[in-house]
PDB file of C-alpha atoms in Angstrom:
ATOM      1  CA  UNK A  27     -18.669   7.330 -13.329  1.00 43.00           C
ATOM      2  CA  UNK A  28     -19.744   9.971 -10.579  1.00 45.00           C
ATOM      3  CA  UNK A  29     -15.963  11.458 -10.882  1.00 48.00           C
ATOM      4  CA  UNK A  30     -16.191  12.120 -14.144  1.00 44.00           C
ATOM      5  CA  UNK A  31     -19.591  13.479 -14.531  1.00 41.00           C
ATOM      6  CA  UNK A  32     -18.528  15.872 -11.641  1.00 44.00           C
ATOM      7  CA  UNK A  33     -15.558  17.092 -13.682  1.00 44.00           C
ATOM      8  CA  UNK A  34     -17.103  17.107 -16.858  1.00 39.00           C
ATOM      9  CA  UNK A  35     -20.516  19.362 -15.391  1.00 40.00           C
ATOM     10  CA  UNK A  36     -17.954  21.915 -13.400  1.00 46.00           C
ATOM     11  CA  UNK A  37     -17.184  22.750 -16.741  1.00 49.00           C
ATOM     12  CA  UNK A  38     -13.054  22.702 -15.741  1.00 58.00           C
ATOM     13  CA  UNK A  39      -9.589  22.684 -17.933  1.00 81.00           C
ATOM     14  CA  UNK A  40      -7.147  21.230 -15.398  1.00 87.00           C
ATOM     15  CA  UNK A  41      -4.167  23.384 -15.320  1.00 90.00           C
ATOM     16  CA  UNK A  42      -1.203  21.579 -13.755  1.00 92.00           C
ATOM     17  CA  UNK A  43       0.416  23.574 -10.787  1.00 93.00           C
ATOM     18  CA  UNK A  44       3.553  23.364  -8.607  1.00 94.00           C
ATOM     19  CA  UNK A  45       3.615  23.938  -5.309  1.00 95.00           C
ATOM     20  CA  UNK A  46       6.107  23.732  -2.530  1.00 94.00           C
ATOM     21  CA  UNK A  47       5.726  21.816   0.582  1.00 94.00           C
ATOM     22  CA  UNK A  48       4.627  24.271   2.654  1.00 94.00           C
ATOM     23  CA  UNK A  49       1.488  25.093   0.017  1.00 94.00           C
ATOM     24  CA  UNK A  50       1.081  21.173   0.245  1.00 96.00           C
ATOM     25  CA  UNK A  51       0.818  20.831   4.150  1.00 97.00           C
ATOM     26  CA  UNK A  52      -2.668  21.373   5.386  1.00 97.00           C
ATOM     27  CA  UNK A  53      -6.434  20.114   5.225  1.00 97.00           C
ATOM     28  CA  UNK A  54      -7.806  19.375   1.588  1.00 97.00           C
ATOM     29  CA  UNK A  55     -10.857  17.935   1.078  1.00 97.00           C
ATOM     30  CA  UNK A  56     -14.629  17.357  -1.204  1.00 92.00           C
ATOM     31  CA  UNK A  57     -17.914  16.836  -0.167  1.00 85.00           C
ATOM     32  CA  UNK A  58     -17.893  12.956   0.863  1.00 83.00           C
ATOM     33  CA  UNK A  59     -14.633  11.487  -1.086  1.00 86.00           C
ATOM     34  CA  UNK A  60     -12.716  12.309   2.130  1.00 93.00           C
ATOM     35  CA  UNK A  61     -10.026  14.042   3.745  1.00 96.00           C
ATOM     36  CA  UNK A  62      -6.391  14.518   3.607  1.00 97.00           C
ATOM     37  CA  UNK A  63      -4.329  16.146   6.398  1.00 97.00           C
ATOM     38  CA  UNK A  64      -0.340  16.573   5.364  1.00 97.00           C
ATOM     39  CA  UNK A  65       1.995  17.864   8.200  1.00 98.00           C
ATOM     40  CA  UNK A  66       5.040  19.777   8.461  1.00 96.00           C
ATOM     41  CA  UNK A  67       6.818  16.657   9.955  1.00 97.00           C
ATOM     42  CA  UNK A  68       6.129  14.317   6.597  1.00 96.00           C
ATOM     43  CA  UNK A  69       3.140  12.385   8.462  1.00 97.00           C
ATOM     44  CA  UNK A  70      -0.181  12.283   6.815  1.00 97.00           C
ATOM     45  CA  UNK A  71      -3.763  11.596   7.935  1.00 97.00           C
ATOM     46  CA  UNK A  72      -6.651  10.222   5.792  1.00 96.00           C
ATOM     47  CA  UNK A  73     -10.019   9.964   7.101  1.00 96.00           C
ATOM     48  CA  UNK A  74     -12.703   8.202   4.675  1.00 95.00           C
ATOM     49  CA  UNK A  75     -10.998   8.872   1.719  1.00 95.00           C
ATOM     50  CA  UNK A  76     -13.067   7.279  -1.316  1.00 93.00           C
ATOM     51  CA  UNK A  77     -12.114   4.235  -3.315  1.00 91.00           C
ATOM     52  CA  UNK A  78     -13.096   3.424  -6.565  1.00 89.00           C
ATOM     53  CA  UNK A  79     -13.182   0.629  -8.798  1.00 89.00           C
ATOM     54  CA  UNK A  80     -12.394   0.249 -12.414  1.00 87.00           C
ATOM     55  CA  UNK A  81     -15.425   1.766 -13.768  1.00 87.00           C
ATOM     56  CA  UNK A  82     -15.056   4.855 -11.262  1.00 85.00           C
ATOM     57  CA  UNK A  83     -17.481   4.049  -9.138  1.00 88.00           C
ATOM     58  CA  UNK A  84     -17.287   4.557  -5.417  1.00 90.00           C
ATOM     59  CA  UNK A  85     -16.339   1.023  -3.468  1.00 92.00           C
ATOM     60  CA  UNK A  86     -15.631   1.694  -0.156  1.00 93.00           C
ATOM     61  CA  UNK A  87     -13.291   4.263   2.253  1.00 94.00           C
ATOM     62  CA  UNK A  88     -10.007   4.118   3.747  1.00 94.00           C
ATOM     63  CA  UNK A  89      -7.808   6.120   6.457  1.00 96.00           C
ATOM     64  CA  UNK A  90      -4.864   5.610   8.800  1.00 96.00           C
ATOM     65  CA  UNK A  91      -1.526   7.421   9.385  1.00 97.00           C
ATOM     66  CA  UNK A  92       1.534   7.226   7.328  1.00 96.00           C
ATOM     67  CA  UNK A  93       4.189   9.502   5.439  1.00 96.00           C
ATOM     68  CA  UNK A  94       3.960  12.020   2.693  1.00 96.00           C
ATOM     69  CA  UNK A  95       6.670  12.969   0.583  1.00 94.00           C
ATOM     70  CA  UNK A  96       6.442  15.893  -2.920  1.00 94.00           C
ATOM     71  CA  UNK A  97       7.749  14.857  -6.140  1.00 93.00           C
ATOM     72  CA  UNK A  98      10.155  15.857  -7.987  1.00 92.00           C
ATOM     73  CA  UNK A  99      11.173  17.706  -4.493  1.00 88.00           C
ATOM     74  CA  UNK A 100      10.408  20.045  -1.918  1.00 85.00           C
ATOM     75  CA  UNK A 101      10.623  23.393  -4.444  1.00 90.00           C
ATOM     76  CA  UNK A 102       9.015  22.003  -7.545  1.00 90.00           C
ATOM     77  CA  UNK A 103       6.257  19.868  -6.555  1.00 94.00           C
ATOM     78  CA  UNK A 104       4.436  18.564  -9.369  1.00 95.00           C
ATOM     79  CA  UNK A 105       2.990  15.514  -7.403  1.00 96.00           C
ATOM     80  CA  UNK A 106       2.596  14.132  -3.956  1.00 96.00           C
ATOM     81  CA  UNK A 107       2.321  10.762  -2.640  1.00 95.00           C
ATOM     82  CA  UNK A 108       1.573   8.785   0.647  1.00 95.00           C
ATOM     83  CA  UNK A 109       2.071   5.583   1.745  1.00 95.00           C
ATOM     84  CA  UNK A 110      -1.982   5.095   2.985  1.00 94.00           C
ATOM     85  CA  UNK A 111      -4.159   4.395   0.740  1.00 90.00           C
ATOM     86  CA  UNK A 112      -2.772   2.784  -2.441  1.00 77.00           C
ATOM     87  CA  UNK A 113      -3.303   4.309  -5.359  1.00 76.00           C
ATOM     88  CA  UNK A 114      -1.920   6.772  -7.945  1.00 82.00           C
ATOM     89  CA  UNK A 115      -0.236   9.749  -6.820  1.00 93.00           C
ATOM     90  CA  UNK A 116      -1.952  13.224  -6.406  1.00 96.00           C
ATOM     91  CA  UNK A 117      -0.859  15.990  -8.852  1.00 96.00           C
ATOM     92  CA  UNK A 118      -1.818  19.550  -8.325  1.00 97.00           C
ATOM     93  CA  UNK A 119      -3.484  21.547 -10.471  1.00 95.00           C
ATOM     94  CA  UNK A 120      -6.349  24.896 -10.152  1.00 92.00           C
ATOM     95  CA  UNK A 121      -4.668  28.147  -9.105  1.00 88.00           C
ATOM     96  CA  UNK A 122      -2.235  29.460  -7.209  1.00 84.00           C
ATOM     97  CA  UNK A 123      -4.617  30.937  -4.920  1.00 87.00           C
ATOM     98  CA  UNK A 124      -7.155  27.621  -4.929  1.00 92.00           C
ATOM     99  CA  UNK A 125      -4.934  24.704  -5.531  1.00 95.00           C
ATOM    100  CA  UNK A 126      -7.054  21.574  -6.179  1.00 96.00           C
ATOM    101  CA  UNK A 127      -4.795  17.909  -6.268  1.00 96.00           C
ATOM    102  CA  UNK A 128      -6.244  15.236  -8.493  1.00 95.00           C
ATOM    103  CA  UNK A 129      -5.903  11.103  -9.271  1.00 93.00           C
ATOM    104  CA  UNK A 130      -6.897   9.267 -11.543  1.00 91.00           C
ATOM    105  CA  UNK A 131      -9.440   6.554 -10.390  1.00 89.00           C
ATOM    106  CA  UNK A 132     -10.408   3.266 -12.683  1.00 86.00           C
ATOM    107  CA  UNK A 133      -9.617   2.411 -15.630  1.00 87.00           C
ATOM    108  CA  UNK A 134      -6.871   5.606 -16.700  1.00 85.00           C
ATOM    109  CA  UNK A 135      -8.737   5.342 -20.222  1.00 88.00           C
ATOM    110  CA  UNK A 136     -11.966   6.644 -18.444  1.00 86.00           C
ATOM    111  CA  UNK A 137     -10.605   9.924 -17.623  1.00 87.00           C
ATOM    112  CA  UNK A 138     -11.701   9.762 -13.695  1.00 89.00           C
ATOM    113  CA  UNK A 139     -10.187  11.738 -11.092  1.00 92.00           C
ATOM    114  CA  UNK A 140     -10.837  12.492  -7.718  1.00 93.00           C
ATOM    115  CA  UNK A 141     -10.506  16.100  -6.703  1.00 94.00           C
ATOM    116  CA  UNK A 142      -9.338  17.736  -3.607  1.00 96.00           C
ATOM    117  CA  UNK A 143      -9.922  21.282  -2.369  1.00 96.00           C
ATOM    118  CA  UNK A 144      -7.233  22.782  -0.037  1.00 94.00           C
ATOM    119  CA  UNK A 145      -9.149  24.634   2.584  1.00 91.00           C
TER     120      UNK A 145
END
């Protein structure tokens, strides 16, 4: 329930964002759920990302190297996904300027996410 107390205290409205894939490529990260590096080339590289159970609490990690690929395409991004660590794909949301990508974690009733900063 951590995620959710985090994004209930900030005090945020999530405003969905698109974003092409260069916006997409780079470092994004918070605090200790992890890190996400997306390349140019379509590779991707998570290091201790969080995992989470169904009542949002934090399980364990995961990382390795895999692919990336936007959805509904390259333009219009609304969402991303990878093929490490299972789970629901990322959609983007915060600012142009400060784009944040979120999934939900648990049970989807909850209203968990886990947020990522682009640095």
């Amino acid at each position: 329930m951590a995620v959710a107390v985090l994004t209930l205290a900030t005090g945020c409205i999530w405003q969905q964002q698109t974003l092409a894939r260069a916006d997409i490529v780079g470092t994004w990260t918070e605090g200790d759920t992890g890190t996400v590096l997306f390349k140019d080339d379509g590779t991707v590289v998570v290091t201790n990302l969080a995992e989470f159970n169904n009542d949002g609490d934090k399980v364990s990690e995961c990382g390795g190297t895999g692919e990336w690929g936007a959805y509904p395409d390259d333009k219009e991004a609304q969402e991303v996904w990878t093929t490490v660590c299972d789970g629901n794909p990322w959609e983007f949301g915060g600012s142009k300027a400060h784009p944040k990508m979120r999934r939900s974690v648990g049970d989807p009733d909850n209203g968990d996410y886990q947020i990522l900063n682009r640095k």
